[in-house]
Coordinates of C-alpha atoms (C1' of nucleotides) in Angstrom, one line a residue:
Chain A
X1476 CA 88.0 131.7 142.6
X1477 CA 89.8 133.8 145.0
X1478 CA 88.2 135.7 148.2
X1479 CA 87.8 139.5 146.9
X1480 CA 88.8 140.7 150.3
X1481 CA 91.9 138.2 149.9
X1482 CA 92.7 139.5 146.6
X1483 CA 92.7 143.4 148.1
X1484 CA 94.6 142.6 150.8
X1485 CA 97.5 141.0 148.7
X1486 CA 97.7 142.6 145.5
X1487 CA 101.5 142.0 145.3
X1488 CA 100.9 138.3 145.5
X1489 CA 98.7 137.7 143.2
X1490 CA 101.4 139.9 140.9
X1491 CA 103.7 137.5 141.9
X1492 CA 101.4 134.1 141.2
X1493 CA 100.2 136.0 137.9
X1494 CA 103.9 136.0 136.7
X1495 CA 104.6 132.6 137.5
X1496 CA 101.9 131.2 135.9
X1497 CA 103.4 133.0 132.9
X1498 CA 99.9 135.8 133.2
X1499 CA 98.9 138.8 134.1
X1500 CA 95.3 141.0 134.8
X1501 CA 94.4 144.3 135.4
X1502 CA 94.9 144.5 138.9
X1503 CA 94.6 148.3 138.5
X1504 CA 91.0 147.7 137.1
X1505 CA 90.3 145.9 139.6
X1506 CA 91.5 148.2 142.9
X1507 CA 89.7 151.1 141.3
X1508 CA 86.3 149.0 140.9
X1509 CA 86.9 147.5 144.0
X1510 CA 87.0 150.8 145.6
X1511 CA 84.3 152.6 143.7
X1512 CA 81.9 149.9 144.4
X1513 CA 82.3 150.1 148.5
X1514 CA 81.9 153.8 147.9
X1515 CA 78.1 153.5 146.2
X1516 CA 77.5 150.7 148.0
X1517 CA 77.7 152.8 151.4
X1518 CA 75.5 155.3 150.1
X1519 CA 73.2 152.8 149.0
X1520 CA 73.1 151.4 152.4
X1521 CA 72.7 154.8 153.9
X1522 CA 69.7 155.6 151.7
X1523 CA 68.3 151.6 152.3
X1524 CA 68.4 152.6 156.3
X1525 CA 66.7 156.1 155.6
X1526 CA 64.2 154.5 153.7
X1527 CA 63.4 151.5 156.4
X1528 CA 63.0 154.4 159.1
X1529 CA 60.5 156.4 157.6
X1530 CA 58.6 153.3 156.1
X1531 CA 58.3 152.4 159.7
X1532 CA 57.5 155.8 160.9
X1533 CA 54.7 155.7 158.1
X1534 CA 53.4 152.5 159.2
X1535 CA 52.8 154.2 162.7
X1536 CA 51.4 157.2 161.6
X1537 CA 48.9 155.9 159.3
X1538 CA 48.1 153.6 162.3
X1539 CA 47.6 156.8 164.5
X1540 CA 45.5 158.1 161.3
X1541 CA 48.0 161.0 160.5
X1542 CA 48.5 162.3 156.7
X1543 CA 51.8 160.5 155.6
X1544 CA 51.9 162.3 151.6
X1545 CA 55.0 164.4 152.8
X1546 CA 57.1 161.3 153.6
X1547 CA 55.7 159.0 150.9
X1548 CA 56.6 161.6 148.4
X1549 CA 59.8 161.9 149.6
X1550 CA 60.8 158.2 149.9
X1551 CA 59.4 157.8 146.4
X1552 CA 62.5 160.3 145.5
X1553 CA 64.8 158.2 147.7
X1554 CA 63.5 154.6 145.8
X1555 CA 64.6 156.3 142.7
X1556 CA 68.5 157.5 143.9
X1557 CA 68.5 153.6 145.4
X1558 CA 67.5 152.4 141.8
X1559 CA 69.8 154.5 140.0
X1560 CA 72.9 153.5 142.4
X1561 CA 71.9 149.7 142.9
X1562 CA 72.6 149.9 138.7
X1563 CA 75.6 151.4 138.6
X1564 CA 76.6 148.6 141.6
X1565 CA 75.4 145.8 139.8
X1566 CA 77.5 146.7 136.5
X1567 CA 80.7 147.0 138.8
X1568 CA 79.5 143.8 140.5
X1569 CA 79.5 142.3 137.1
X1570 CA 83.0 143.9 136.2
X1571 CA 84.4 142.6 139.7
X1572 CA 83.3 138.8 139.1
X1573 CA 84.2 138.5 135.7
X1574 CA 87.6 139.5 136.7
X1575 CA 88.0 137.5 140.0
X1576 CA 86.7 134.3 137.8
X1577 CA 89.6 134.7 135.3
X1578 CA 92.1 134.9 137.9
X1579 CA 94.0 131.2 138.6
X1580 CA 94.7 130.0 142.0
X1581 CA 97.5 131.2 143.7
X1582 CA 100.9 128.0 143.8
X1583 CA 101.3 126.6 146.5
X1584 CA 104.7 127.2 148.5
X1585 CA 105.9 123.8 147.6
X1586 CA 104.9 124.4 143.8
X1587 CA 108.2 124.7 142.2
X1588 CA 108.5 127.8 140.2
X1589 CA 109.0 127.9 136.6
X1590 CA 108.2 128.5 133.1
X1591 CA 107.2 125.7 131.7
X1592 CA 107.2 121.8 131.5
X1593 CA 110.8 121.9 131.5
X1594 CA 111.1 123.6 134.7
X1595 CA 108.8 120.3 136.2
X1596 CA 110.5 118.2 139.0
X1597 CA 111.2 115.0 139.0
X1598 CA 109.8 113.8 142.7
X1599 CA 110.5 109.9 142.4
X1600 CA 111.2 107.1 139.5
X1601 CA 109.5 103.8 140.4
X1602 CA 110.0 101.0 138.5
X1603 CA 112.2 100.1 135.5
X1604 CA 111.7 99.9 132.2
X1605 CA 111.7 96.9 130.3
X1606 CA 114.0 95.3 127.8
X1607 CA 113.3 93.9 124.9
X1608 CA 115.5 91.7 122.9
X1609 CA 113.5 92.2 119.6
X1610 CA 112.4 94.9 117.7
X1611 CA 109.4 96.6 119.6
X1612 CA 106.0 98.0 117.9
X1613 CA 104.2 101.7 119.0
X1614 CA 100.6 100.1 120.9
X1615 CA 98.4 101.8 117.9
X1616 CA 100.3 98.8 115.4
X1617 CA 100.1 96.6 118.1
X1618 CA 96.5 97.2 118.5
X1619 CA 96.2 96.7 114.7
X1620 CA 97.7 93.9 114.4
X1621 CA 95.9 92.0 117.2
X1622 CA 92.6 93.4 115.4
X1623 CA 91.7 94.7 119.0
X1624 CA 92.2 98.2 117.9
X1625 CA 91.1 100.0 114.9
X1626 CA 91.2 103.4 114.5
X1627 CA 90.6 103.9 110.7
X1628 CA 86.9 102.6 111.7
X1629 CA 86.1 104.7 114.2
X1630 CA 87.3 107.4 111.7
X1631 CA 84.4 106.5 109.5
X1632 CA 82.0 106.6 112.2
X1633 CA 82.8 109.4 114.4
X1634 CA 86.4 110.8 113.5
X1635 CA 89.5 111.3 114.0
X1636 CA 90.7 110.8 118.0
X1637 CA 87.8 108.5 118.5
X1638 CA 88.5 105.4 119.8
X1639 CA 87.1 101.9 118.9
X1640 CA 88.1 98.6 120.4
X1641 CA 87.4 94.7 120.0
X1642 CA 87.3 91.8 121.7
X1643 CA 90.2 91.4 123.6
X1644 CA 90.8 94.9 123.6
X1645 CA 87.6 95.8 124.7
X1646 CA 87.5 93.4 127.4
X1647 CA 90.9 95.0 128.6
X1648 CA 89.6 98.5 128.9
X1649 CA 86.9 96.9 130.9
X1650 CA 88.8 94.8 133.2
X1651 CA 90.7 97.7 134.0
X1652 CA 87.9 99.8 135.0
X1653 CA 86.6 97.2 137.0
X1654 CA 89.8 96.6 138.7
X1655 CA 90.7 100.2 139.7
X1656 CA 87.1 100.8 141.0
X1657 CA 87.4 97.6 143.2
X1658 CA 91.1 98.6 144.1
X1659 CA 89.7 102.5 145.1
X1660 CA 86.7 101.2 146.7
X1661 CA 87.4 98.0 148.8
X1662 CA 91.1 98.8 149.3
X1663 CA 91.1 102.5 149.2
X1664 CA 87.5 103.2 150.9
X1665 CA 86.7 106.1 148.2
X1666 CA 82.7 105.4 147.5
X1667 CA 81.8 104.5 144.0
X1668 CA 79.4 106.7 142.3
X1669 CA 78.5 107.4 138.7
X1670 CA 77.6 110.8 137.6
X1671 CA 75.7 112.6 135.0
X1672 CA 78.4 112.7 132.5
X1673 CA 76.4 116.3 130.5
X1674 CA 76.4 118.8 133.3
X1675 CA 75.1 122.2 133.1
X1676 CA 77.4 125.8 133.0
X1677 CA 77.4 126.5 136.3
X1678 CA 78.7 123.0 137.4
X1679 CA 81.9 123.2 134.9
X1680 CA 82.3 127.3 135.6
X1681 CA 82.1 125.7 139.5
X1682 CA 85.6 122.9 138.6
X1683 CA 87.5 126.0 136.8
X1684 CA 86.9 125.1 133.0
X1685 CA 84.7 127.9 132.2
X1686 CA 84.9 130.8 131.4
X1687 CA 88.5 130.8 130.2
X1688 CA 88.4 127.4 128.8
X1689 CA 85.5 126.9 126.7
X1690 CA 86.7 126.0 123.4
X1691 CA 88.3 123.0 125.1
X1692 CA 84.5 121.5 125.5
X1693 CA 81.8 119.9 123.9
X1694 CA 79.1 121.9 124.0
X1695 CA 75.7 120.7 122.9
X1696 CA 74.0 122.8 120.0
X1697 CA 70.7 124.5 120.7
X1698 CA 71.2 123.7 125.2
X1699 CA 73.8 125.4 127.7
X1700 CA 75.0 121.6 128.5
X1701 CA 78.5 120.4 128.0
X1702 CA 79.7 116.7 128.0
X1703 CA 82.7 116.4 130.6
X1704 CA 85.9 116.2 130.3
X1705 CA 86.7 114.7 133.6
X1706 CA 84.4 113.1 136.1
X1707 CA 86.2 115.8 138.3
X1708 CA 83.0 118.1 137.1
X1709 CA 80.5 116.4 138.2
X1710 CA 81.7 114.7 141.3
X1711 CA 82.8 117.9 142.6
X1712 CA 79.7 119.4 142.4
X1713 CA 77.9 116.7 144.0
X1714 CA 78.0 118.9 147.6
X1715 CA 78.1 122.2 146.0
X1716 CA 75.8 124.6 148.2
X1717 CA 75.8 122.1 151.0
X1718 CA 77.0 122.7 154.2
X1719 CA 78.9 119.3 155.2
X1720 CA 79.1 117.7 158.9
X1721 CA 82.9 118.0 160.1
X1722 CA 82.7 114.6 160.8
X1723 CA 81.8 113.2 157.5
X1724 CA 85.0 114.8 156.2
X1725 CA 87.3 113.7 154.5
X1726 CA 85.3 113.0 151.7
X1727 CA 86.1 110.0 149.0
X1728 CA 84.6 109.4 145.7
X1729 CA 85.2 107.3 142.9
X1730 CA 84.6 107.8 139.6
X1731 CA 84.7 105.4 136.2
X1732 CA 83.0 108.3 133.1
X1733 CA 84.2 108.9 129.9
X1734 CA 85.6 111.9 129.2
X1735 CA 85.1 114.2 126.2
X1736 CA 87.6 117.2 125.0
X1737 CA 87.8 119.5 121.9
X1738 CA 91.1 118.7 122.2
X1739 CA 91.2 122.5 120.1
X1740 CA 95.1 123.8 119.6
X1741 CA 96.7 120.3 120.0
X1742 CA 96.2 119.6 116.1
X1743 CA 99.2 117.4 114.7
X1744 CA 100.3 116.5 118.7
X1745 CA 99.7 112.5 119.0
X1746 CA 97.7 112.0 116.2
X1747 CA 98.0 108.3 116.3
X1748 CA 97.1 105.9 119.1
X1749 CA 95.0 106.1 121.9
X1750 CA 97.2 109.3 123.7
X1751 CA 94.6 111.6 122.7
X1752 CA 91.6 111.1 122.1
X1753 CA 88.4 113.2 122.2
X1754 CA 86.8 110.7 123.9
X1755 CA 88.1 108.4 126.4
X1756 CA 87.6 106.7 129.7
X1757 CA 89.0 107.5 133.0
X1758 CA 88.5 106.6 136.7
X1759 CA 88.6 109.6 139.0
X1760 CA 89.6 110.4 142.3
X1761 CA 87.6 112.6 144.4
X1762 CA 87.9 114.1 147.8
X1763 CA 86.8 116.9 150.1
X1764 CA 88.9 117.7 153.1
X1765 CA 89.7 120.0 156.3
X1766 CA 92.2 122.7 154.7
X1767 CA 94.2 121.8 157.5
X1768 CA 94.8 118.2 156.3
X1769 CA 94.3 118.7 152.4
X1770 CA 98.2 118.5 151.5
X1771 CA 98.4 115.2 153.4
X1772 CA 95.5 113.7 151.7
X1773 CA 97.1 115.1 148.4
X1774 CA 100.0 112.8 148.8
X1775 CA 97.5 109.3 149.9
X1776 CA 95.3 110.8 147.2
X1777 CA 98.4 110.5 144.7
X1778 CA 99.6 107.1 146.7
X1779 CA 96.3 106.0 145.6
X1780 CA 97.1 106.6 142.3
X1781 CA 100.2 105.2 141.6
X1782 CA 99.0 101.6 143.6
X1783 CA 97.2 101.3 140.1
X1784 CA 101.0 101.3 138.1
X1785 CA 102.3 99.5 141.0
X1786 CA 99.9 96.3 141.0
X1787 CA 100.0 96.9 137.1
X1788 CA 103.9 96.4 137.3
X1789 CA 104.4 99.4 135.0
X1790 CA 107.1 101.8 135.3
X1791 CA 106.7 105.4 136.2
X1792 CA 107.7 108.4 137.5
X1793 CA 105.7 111.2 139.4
X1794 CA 106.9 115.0 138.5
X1795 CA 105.2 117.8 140.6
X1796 CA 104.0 120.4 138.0
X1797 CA 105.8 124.1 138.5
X1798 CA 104.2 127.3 138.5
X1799 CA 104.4 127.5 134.6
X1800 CA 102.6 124.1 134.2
X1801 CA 99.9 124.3 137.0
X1802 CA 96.0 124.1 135.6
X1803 CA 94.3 127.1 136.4
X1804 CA 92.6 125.8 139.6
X1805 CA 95.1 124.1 141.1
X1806 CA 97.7 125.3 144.2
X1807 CA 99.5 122.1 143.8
X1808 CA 99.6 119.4 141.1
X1809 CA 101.6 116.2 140.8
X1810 CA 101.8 114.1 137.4
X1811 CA 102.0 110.1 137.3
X1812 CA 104.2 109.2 134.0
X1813 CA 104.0 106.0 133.0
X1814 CA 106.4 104.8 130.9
X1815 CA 106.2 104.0 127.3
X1816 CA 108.8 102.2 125.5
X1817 CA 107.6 102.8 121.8
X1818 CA 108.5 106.2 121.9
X1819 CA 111.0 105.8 125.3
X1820 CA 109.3 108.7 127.2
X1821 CA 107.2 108.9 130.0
X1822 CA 103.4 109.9 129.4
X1823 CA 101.3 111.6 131.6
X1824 CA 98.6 109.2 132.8
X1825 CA 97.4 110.9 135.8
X1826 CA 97.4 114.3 137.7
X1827 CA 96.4 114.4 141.3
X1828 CA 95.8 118.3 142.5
X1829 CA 94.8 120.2 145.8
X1830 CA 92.4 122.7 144.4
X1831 CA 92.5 124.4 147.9
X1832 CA 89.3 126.4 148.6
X1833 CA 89.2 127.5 144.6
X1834 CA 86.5 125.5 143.6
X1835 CA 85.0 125.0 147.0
X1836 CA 84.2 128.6 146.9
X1837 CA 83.3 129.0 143.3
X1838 CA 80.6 125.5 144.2
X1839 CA 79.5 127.1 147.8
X1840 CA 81.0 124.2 149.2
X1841 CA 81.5 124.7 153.2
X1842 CA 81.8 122.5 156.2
X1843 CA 80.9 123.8 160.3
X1844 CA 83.2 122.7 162.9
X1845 CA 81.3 121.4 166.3
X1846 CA 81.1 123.9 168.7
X1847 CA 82.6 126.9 166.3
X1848 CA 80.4 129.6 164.8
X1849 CA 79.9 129.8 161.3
X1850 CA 80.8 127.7 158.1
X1851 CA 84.5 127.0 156.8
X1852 CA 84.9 125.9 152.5
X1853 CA 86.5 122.9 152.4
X1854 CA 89.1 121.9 150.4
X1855 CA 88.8 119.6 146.8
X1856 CA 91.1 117.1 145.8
X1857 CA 91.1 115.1 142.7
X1858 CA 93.6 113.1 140.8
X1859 CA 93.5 110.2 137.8
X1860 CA 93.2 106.9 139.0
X1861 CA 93.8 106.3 136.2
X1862 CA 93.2 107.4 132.6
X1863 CA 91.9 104.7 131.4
X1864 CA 92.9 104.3 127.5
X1865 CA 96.4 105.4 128.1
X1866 CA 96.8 102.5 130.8
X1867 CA 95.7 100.1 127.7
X1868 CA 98.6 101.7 125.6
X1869 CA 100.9 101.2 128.5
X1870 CA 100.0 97.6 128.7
X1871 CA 100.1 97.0 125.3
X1872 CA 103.4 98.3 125.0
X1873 CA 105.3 97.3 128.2
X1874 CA 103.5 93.8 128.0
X1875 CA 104.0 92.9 124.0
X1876 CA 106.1 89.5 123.5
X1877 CA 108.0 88.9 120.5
X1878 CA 105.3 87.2 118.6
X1879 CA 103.4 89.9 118.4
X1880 CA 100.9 88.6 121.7
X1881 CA 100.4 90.8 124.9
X1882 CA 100.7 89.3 128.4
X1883 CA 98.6 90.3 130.8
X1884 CA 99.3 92.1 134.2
X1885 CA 99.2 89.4 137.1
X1886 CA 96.5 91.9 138.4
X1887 CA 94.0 91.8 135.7
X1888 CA 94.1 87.8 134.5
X1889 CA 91.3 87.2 136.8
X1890 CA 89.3 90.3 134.9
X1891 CA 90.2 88.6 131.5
X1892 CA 88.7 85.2 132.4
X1893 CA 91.6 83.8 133.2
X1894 CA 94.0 84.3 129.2
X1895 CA 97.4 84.8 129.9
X1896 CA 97.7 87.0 126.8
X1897 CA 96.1 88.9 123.7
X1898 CA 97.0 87.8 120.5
X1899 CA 95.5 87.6 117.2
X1900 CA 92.0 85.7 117.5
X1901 CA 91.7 85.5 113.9
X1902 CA 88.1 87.6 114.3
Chain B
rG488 C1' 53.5 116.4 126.2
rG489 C1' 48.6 117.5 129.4
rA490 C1' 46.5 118.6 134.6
rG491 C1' 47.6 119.9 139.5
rA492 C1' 50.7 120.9 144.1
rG493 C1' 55.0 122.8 146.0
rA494 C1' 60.1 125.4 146.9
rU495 C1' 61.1 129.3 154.0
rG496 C1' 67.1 128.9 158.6
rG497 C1' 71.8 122.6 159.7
rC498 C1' 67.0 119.6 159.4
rC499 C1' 61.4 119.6 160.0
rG500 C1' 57.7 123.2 159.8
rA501 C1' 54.3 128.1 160.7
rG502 C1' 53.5 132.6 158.4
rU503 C1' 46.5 136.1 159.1
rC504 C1' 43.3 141.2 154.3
rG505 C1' 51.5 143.6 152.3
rG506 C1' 54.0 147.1 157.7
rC507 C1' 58.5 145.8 165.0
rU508 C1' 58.7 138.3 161.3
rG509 C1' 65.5 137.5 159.9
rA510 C1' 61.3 135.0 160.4
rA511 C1' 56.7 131.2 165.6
rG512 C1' 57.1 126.1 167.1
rG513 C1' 60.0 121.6 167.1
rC514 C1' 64.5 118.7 166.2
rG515 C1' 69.7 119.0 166.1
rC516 C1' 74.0 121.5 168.0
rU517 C1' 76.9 124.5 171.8
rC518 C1' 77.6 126.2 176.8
rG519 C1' 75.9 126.1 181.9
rC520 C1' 73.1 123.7 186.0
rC521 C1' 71.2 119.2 188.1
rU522 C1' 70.6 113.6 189.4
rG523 C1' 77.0 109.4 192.2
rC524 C1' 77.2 106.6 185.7
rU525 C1' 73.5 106.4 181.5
rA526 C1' 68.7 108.2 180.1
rA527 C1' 65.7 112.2 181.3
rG528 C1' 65.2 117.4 183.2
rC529 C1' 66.1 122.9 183.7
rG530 C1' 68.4 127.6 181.8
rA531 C1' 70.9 130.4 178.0
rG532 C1' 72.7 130.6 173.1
rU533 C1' 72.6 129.0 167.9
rG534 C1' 71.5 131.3 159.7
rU535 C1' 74.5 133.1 155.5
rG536 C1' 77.0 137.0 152.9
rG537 C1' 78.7 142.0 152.8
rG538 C1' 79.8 147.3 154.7
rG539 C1' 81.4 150.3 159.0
rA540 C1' 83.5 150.9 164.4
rG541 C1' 86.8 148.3 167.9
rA542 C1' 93.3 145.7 170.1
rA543 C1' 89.5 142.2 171.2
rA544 C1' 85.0 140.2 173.3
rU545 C1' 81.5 142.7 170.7
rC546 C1' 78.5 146.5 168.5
rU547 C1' 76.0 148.6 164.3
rC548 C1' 74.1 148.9 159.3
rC549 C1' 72.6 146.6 154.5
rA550 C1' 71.0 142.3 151.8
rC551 C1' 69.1 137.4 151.5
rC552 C1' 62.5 133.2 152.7
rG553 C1' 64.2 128.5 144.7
rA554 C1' 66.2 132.4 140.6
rG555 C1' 65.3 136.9 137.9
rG556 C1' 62.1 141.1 137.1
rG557 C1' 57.7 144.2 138.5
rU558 C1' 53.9 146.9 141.7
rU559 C1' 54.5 149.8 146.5
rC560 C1' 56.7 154.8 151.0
rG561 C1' 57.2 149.4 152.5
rA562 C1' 56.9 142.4 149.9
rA563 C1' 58.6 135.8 152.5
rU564 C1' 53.5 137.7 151.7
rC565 C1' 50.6 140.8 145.5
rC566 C1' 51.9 140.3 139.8
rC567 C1' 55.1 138.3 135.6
rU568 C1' 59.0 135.0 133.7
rC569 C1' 62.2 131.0 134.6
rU570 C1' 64.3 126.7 137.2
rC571 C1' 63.7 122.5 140.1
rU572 C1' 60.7 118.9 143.1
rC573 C1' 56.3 116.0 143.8
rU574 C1' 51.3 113.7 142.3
rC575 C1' 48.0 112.1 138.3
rC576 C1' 47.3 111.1 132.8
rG577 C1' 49.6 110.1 128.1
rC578 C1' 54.1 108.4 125.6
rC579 C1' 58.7 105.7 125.6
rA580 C1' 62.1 102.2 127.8

RNA sequence: GGAGAGAUGGCCGAGUCGGCUGAAGGCGCUCGCCUGCUAAGCGAGUGUGGGGAGAAAUCUCCACCGAGGGUUCGAAUCCCUCUCUCUCCGCCA
């Protein structure tokens, strides 16, 4: 969320930002709420001091034993004008919020501008891609094949976009977890913590999700909970309404949940294979800085990040989001692609974003410098480190042989009890 | 699920029969003084949000004592609802 003082100040911004992000809002609304409400709310404040006075001045005369009926009957007149007016301030205090809420952060200056994911920037290319010298499979018949994926299962039992993994398979997902936790927190130094993965509507309205983005959710019937869709939720809001020691920032968390979306309006878009899924795992990066150093720990935050595709030895590239692209609470997002050779394109496998002081404000989340008056928000930080299930894709792709087997990353032998490769155990 | 206790400022903690209590006291922190260092000591200051004035230091007003509602001229203090925490019992792991 934006200041509302910020916002007044810099209407012609915010134009500016709304455009970009391909939006736009009332800002006329708004500068005539905005304007009426300072107007009541001064002659609330007038009538609040009068009535202070005389209930003072009553105090004293009933203390001296004089007859106070004249003033109580008047200030019973004032309470009601103060009623009357403190209800037409709380309806444009509701009008204001609901507006500043639906408002996205404003781009950072760096944030290239454009209209859409074809307007992204290419930052850097790391790696190459493989070659094969035989006729290469997608991960989902790869998967099948090796019986460590089966999708038509987890159909029956859940859905569709659910996934379900064996053996192999399942030990992979888990070895990777393991190994980017122990790469983030003994390498790294983020501290490892494991949230409540159902969080309440304030938490998720806190991150930016709500109330624009609800149908993206799960929300449980019959309790204002929602499963998460990124440990970003509840990690977040670890510190919200806490004042933080200067000197314990910056911040690091990390984060292994699964991660549960709707996944509403992306019908027929990567139906098969774990790409999307409406559950899946993920390992999240988490931090809280100084504003002044936020866009520096952006960049380690996204190092961070791509050390996971480095040690995995898979190729990628990292695109920094434009204006048209940008998630709603982000000033500045970078995406990690990692390359996959079934379908020769680079998927999005992580996005590390400075959030700014958006969802620091929206969570009450502030910080007080030594020796300086007053409290500061801080600034949030989180990026992918990495999405889990796509990373298993990537492997299983990048990794197959042409017998049909899977190596295994250098990285991750020692997580898979020492196997070189995956193949078909026959089950 | 049953019974009880509680929720106050960065932290701990006091608030009498409702009225100079935005809130005692302590800790912490900041600035100054002092002892050649350190420890201790002394003095002053130190909540958040919002409105208004001022170039600024600052001044002033309003709100806030878990959240929401009510009673009252006036509520941290009384009443109602909710949330959370703690203790005991039961149940489950």
């Amino acid at each position: 969320m934006l200041e509302i003082k910020f916002v007044r100040q810099n209407l012609s911004l915010i134009e500016e930002a709304l455009k970009n992000r391909n939006t736009t809002a009332d800002l006329d609304v708004f500068q005539q709420c905005d304007a009426e409400r300072r107007e009541i709310l001064a002659q609330v404040e007038a009538l609040r001091y009068r009535r202070n006075q005389v209930s003072q001045q009553i105090a004293e005369m009933k203390k001296a034993g004089k007859n106070t009926d004249d003033l109580v009957k008047e200030m019973r007149e004032v309470g009601e004008s103060i009623k009357g007016l403190e209800k037409n301030l709380a309806k444009l205090d509701e009008t204001l919020s609901s507006f500043l809420i639906r408002i996205p952060n404003i781009p950072h200056s760096s944030t290239p501008v454009g209209k859409d994911e074809k307007d992204n920037q290419v930052v850097r290319v790391v790696g190459e891609p493989p070659r094969f010298d035989f006729e290469i499979k997608a991960h989902w018949d790869i998967g099948g094949s090796l019986k460590i994926l089966d999708f038509e299962r987890a159909a029956r039992i859940a859905g569709a976009r659910f996934p379900l993994y064996f053996g192999a398979g399942a030990r992979l997902e888990r070895a990777l977890i393991n190994f980017m936790l122990d790469l983030h927190t003994i390498r790294h130094g983020y501290t490892e913590v494991l949230p409540p993965f159902i969080v309440n509507r304030g938490t998720i309205t806190n991150t930016g999700q709500l109330p624009k983005f609800e149908e993206d959710l799960f929300k449980l019937e019959g309790w204002d909970f929602f499963l998460i869709p990124t440990a970003e939720v509840p990690v977040t809001n670890i510190h919200q309404n806490e004042i933080l020691d200067e000197d314990v920032l910056p911040v690091y968390y990390v984060a292994f949940t699964p991660c549960f979306r709707s996944e509403a309006g992306s019908h027929g878009k990567d139906t098969r294979g774990l790409i999307r899924q409406h559950q899946f795992n993920k390992v999240e990066l988490v931090k809280f800085s100084r504003p002044e150093t936020s866009y520096e720990e952006l960049e380690t935050l996204t190092m961070n990040a791509e050390t996971v595709l480095r040690e995995l030895e898979l190729p990628y590239r990292v695109i920094s989001l434009c204006t048209g692209d940008l998630g709603f609470s982000a000033a500045k997002t970078y995406d990690l692609e990692v390359w996959m050779p079934a379908q020769g394109v680079y998927r999005e496998i992580s996005s590390c974003s400075n959030f700014e002081d958006f969802q620091a404000r929206r969570g009450n989340i502030r910080f007080r410098r030594k020796g300086k008056k007053g409290t500061e928000l801080v600034h949030t930080l989180n990026g992918s480190g990495l999405a889990v299930g796509r990373t298993v894709a990537a492997i299983l792709e990048n990794y197959q042989l042409a017998d049909g087997s899977v190596k295994i990353p250098e990285v991750l032998k020692a997580y898979m009890g020492g196997i070189e490769k995956i193949q078909d155990e026959n089950r």
